PDB file of C-alpha atoms in Angstrom:
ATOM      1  CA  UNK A   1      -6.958 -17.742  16.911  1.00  0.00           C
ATOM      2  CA  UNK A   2      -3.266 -17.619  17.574  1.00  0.00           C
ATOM      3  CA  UNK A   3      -0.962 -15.498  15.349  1.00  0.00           C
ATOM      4  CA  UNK A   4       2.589 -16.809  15.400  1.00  0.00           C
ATOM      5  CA  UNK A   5       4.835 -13.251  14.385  1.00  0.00           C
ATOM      6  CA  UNK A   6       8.642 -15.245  13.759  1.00  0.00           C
ATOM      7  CA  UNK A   7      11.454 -12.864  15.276  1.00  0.00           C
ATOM      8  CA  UNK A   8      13.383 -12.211  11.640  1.00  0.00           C
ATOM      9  CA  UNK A   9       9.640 -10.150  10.593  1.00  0.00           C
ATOM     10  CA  UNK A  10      10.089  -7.679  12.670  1.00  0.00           C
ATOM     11  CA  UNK A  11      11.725  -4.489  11.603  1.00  0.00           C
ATOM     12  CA  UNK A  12      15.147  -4.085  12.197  1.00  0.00           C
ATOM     13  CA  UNK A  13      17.760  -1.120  12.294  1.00  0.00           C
ATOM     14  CA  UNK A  14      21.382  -0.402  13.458  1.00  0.00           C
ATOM     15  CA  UNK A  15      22.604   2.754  14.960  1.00  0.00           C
ATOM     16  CA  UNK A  16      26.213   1.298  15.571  1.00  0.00           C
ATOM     17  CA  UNK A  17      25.210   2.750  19.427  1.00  0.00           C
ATOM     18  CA  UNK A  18      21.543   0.961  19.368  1.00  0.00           C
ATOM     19  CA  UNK A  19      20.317  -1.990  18.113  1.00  0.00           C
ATOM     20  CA  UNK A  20      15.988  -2.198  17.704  1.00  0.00           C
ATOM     21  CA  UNK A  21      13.613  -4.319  16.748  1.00  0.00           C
ATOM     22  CA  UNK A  22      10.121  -3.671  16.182  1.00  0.00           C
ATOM     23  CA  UNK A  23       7.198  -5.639  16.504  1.00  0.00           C
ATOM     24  CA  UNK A  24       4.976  -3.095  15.987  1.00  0.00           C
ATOM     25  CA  UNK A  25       4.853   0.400  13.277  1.00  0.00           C
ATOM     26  CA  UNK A  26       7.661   2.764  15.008  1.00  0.00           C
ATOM     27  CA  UNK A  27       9.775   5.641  14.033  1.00  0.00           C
ATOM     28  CA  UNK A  28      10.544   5.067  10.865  1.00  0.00           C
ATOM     29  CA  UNK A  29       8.847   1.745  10.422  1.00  0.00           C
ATOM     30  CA  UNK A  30       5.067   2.038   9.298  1.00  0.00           C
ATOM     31  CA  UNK A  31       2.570  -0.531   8.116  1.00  0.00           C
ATOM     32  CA  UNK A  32      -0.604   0.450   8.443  1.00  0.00           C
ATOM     33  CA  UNK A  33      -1.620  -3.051   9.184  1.00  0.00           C
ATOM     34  CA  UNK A  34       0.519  -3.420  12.180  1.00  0.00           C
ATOM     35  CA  UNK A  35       0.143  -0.641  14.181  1.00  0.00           C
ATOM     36  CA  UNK A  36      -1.486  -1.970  17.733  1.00  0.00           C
ATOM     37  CA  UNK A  37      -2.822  -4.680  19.288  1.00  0.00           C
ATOM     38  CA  UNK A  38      -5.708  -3.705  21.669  1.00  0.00           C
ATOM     39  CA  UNK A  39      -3.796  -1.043  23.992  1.00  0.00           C
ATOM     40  CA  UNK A  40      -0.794  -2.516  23.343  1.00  0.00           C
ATOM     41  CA  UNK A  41       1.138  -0.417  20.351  1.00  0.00           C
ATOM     42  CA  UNK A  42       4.785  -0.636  20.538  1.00  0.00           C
ATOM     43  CA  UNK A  43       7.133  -3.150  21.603  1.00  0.00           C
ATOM     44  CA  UNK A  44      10.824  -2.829  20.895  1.00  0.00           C
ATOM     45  CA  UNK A  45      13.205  -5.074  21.577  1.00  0.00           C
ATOM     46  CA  UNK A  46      16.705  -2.514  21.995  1.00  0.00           C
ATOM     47  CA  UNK A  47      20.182  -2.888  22.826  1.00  0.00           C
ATOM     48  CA  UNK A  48      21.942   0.176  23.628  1.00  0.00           C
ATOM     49  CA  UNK A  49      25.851   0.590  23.936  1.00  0.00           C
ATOM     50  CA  UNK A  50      27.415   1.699  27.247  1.00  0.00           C
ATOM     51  CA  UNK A  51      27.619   5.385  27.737  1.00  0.00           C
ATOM     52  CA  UNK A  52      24.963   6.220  25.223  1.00  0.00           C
ATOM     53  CA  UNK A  53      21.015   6.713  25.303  1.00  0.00           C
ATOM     54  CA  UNK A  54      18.081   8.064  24.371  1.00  0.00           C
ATOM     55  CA  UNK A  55      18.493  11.667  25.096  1.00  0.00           C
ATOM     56  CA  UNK A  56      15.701  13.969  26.447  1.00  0.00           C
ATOM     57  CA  UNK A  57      12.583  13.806  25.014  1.00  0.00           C
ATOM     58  CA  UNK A  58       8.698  14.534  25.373  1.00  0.00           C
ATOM     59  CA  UNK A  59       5.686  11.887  25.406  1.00  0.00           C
ATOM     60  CA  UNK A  60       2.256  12.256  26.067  1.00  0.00           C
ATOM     61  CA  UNK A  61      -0.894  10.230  26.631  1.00  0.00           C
ATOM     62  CA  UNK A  62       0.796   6.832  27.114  1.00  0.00           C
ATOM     63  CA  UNK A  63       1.717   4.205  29.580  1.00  0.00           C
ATOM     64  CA  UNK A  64       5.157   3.174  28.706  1.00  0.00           C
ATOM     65  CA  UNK A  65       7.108   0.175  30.583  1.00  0.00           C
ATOM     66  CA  UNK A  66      10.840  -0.741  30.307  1.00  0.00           C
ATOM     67  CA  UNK A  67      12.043  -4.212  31.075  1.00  0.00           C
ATOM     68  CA  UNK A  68      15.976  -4.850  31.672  1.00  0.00           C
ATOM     69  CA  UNK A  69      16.920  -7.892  30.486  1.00  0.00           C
ATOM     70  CA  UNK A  70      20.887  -7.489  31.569  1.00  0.00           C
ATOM     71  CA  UNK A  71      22.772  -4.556  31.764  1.00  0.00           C
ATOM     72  CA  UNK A  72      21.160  -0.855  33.534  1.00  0.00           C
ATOM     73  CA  UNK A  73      19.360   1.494  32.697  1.00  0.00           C
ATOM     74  CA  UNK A  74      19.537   4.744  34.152  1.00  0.00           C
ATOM     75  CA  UNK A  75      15.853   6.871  33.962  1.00  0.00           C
ATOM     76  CA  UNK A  76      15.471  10.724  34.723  1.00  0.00           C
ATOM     77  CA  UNK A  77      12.355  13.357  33.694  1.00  0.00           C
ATOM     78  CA  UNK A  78      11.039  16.843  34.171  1.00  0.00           C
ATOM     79  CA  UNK A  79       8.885  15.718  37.081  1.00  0.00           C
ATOM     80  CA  UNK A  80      12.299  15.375  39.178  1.00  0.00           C
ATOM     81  CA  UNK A  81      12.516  11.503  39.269  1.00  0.00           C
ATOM     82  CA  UNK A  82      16.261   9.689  38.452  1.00  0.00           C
ATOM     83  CA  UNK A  83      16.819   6.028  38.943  1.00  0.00           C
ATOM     84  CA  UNK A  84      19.047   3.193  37.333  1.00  0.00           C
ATOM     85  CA  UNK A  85      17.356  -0.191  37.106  1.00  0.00           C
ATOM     86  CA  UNK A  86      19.375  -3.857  36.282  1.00  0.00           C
ATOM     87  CA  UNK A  87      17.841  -6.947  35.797  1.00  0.00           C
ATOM     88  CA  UNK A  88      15.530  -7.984  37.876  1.00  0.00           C
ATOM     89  CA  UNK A  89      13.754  -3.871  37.884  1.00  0.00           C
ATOM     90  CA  UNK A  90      11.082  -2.386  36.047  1.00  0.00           C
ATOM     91  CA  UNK A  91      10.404   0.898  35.005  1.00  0.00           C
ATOM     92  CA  UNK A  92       6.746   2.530  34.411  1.00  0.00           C
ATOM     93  CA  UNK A  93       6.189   5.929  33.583  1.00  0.00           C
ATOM     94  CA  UNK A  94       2.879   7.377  33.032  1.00  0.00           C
ATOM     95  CA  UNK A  95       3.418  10.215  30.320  1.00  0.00           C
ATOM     96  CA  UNK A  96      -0.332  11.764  30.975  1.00  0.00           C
ATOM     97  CA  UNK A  97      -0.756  15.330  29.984  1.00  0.00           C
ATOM     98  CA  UNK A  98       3.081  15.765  29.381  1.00  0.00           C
ATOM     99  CA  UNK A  99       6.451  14.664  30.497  1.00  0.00           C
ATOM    100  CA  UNK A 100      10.075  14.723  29.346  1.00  0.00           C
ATOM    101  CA  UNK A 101      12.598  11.722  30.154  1.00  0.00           C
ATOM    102  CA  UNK A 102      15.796  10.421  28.447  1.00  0.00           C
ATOM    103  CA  UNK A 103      16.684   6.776  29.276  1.00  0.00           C
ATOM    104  CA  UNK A 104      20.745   6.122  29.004  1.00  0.00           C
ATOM    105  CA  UNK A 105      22.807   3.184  29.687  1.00  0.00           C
ATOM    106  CA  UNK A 106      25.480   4.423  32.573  1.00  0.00           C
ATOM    107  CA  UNK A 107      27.648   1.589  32.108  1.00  0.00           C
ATOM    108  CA  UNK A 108      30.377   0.073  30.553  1.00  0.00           C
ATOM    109  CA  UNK A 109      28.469  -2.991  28.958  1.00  0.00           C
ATOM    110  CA  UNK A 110      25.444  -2.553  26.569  1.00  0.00           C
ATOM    111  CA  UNK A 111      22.046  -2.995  28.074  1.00  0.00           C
ATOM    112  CA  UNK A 112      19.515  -4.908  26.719  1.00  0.00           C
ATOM    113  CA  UNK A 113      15.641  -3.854  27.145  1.00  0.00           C
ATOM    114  CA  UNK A 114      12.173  -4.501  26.359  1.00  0.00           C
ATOM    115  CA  UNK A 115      10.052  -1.141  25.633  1.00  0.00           C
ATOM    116  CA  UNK A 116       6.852  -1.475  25.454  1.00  0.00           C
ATOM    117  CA  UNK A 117       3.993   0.981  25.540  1.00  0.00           C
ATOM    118  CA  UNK A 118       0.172   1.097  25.928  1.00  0.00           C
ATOM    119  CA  UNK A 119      -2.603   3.577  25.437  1.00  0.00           C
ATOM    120  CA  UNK A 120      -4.027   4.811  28.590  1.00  0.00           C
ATOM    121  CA  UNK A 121      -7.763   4.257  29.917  1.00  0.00           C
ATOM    122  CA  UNK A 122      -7.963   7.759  30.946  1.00  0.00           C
ATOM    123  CA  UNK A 123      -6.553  10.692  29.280  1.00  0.00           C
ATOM    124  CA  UNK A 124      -4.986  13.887  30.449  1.00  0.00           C
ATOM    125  CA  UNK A 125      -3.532  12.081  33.857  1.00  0.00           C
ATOM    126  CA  UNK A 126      -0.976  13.313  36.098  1.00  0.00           C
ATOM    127  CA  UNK A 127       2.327  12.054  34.805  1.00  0.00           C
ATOM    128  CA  UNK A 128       3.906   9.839  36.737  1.00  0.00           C
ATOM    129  CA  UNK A 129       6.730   7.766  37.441  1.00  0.00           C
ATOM    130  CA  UNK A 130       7.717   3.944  39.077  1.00  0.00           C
ATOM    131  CA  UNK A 131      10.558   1.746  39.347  1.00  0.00           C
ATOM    132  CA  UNK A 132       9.507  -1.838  40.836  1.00  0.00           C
ATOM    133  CA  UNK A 133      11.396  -5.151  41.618  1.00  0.00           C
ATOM    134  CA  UNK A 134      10.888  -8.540  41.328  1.00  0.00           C
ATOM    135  CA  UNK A 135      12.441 -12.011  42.676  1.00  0.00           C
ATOM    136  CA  UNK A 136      13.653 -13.616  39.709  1.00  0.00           C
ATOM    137  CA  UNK A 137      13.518 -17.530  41.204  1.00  0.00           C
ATOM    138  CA  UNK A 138       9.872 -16.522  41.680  1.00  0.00           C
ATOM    139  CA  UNK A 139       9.484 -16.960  38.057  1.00  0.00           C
ATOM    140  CA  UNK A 140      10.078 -20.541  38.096  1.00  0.00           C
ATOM    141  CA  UNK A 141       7.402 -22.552  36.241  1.00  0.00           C
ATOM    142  CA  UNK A 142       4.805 -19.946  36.778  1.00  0.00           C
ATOM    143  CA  UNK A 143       3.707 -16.515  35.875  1.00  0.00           C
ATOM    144  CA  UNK A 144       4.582 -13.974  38.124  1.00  0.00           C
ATOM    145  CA  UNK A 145       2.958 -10.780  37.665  1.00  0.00           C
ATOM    146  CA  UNK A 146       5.166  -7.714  37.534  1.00  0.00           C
ATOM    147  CA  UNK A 147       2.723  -4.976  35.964  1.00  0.00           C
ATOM    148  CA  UNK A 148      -1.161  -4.555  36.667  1.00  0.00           C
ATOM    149  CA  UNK A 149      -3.932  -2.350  37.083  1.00  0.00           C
ATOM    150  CA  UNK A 150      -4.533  -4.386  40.228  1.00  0.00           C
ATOM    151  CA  UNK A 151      -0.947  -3.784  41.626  1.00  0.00           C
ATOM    152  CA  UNK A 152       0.353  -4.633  44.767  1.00  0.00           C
ATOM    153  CA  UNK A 153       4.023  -5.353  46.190  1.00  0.00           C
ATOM    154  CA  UNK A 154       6.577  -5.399  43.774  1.00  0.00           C
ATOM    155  CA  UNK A 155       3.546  -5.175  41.150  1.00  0.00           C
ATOM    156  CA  UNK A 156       4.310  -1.422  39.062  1.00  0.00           C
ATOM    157  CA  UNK A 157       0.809  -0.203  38.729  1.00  0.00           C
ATOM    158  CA  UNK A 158      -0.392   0.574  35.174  1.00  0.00           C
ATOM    159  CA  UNK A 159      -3.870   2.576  33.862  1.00  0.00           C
ATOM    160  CA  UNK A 160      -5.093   0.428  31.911  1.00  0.00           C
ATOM    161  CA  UNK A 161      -7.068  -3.238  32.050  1.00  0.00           C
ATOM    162  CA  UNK A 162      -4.114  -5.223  31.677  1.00  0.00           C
ATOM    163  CA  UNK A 163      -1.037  -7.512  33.656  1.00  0.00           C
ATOM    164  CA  UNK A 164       2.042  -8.559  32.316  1.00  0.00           C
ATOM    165  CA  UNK A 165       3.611 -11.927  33.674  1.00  0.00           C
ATOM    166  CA  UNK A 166       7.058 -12.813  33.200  1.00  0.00           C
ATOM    167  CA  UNK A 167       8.036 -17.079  33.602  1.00  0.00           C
ATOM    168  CA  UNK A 168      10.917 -19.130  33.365  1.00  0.00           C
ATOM    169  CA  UNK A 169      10.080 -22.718  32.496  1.00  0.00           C
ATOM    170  CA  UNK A 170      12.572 -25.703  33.067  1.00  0.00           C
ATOM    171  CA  UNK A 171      12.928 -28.153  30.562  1.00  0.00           C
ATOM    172  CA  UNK A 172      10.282 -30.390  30.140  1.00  0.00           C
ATOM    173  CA  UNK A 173       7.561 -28.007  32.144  1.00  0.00           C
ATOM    174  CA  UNK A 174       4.434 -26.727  31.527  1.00  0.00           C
ATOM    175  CA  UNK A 175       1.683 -24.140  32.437  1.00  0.00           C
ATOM    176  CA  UNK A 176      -1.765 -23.238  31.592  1.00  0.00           C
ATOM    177  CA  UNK A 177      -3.288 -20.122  31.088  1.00  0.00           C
ATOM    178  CA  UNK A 178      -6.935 -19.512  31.332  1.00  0.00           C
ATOM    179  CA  UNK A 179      -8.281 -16.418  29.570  1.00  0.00           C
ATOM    180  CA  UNK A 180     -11.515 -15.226  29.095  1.00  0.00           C
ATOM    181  CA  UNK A 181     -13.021 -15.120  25.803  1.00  0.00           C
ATOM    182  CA  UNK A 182     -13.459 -11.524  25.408  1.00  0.00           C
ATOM    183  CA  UNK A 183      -9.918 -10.716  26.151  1.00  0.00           C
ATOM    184  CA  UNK A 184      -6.916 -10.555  24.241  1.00  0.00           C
ATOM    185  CA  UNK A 185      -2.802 -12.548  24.929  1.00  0.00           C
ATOM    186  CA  UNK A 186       0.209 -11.701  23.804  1.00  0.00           C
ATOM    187  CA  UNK A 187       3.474 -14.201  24.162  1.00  0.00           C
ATOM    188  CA  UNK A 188       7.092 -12.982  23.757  1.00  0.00           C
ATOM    189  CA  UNK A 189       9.677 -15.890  24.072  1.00  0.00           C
ATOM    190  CA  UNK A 190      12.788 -14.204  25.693  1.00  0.00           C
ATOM    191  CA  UNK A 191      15.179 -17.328  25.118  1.00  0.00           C
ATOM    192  CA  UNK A 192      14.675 -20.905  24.403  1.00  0.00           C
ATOM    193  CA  UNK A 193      11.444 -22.237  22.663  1.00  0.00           C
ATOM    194  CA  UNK A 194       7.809 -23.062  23.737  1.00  0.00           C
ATOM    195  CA  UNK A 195       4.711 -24.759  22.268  1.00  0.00           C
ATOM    196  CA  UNK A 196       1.435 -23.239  22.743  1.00  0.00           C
ATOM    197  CA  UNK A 197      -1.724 -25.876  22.751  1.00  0.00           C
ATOM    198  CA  UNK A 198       1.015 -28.217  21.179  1.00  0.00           C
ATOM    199  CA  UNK A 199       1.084 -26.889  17.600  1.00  0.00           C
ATOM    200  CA  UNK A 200       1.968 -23.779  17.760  1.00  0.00           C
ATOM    201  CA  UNK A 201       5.730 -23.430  18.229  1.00  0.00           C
ATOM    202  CA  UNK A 202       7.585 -19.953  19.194  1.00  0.00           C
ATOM    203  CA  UNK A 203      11.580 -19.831  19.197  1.00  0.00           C
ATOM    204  CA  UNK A 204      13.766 -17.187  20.934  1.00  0.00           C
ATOM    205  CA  UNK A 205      11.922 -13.803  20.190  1.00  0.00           C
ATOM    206  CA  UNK A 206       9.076 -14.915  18.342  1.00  0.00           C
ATOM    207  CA  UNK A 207       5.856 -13.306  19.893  1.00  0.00           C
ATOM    208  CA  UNK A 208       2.299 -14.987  19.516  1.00  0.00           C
ATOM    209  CA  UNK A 209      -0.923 -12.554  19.497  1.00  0.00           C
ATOM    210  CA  UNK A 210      -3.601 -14.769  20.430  1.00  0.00           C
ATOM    211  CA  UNK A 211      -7.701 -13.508  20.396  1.00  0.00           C
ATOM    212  CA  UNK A 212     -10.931 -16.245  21.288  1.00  0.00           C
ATOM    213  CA  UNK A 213      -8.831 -18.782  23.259  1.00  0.00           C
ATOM    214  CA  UNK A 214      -9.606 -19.100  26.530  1.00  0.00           C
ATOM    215  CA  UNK A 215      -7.079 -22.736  27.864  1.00  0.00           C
ATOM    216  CA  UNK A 216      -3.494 -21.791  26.776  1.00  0.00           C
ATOM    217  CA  UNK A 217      -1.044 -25.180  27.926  1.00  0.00           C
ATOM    218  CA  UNK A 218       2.176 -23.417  27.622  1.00  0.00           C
ATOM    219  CA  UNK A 219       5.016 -26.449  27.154  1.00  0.00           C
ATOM    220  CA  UNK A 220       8.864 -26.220  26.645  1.00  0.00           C
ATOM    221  CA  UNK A 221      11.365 -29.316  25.848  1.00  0.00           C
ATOM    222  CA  UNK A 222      14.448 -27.272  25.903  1.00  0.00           C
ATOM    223  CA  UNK A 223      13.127 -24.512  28.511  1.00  0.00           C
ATOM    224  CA  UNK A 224      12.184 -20.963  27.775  1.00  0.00           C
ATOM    225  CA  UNK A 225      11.970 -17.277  29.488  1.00  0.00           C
ATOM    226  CA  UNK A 226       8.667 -15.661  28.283  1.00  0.00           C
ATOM    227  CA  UNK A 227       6.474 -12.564  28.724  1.00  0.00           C
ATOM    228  CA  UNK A 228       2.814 -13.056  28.716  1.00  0.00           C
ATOM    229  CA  UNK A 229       0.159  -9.808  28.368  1.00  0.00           C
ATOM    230  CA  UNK A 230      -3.313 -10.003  29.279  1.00  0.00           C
ATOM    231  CA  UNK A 231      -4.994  -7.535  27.382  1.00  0.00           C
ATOM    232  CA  UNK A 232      -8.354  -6.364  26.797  1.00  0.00           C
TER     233      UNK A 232
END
């Protein structure tokens, strides 16, 4: 089954300093029947002006990742790490048994992220922090994995059963994604517009959550930058 979720359903609010969207309950936002999907339970799409952030603040017991889509974004928490990440980085932070971060944009120009969190699949873990890079031409009309359980160079290592694969697609291209039937797929379309198995069609920040489909033919006329989860 494949769920098309259009980008003007999503909850939206203005902060004059951030912009959100939510694709899932947050904050203030609650529906009780959108809350998660498998692990995967928020995922806000945020623009933040320069010079202003998210100031300190605790989590616990979740894996939370930040994707830069332009712009920085500078990171710092209680267990003494600080970084600034641009397009191109990713951020992972483990919140475990505890942890306190603030995420602010140290430049001039607004930043524009992806957060997105999971639940762990072990509790009370040593918090924890990452910041990994990718090759962006390496996303060329394929999937390139940039978070995993099964990490490895410039793959941020996540607890949980999951990867998340970031592509850019040309115009005219296609590619296939085989999943197994017990296992879950979610689809985020970053810019431009894709088809999925030809009928279903996704424009720029429409997401897809997909369940008992295993042969996925991914196909763009105009080209499109997408995010793909595997989830279980």
């Amino acid at each position: 089954m494949i769920q098309i979720h259009p980008a003007d359903s999503r909850y939206s609010s203005d902060h004059g300093w951030l912009q959100s969207n939510f694709s899932f309950s947050f904050g203030d936002y609650y529906d009780p029947e959108n809350t998660e999907f498998g692990p995967l339970c928020v995922f806000n799409d945020d623009v933040v002006a320069g010079h202003r952030g998210f100031g300190a603040h605790p989590h616990r017991e979740m894996e939370i990742v930040s994707i830069v889509l332009r712009g920085q974004l500078q990171h710092e928490d209680s267990t003494g790490h600080k970084a600034v990440t641009g397009f191109g980085g990713i951020q992972r932070m483990t919140a475990g048994t505890g942890i306190i971060h603030s995420e602010v944009n140290p430049g001039d120009e607004e930043v524009e992220l992806l957060q997105i969190w999971f639940t762990p699949n072990q509790r009370q873990l040593e918090p924890s922090y990452e910041t990994t890079s990718y090759d962006p031409a390496l996303m060329k009309n394929r999937l390139l994995p940039i978070v995993s359980d099964a990490s490895g160079p410039h793959i941020a290592h996540i607890h949980q059963n999951l990867t998340m694969y970031l592509s850019e697609l040309d115009p005219g291209q296609s590619i296939t994604f085989r999943q197994k039937p017990d296992r879950r797929t979610y689809i985020f379309v970053i810019e431009g517009s894709l088809s999925i198995n030809e009928s279903n069609h996704l424009n720029r920040r429409d997401a897809a959550r997909i369940t008992h489909e295993t042969d996925l033919s991914l196909n763009t006329e105009q080209g499109a930058t997408l995010l793909l989860i595997d989830l279980p």
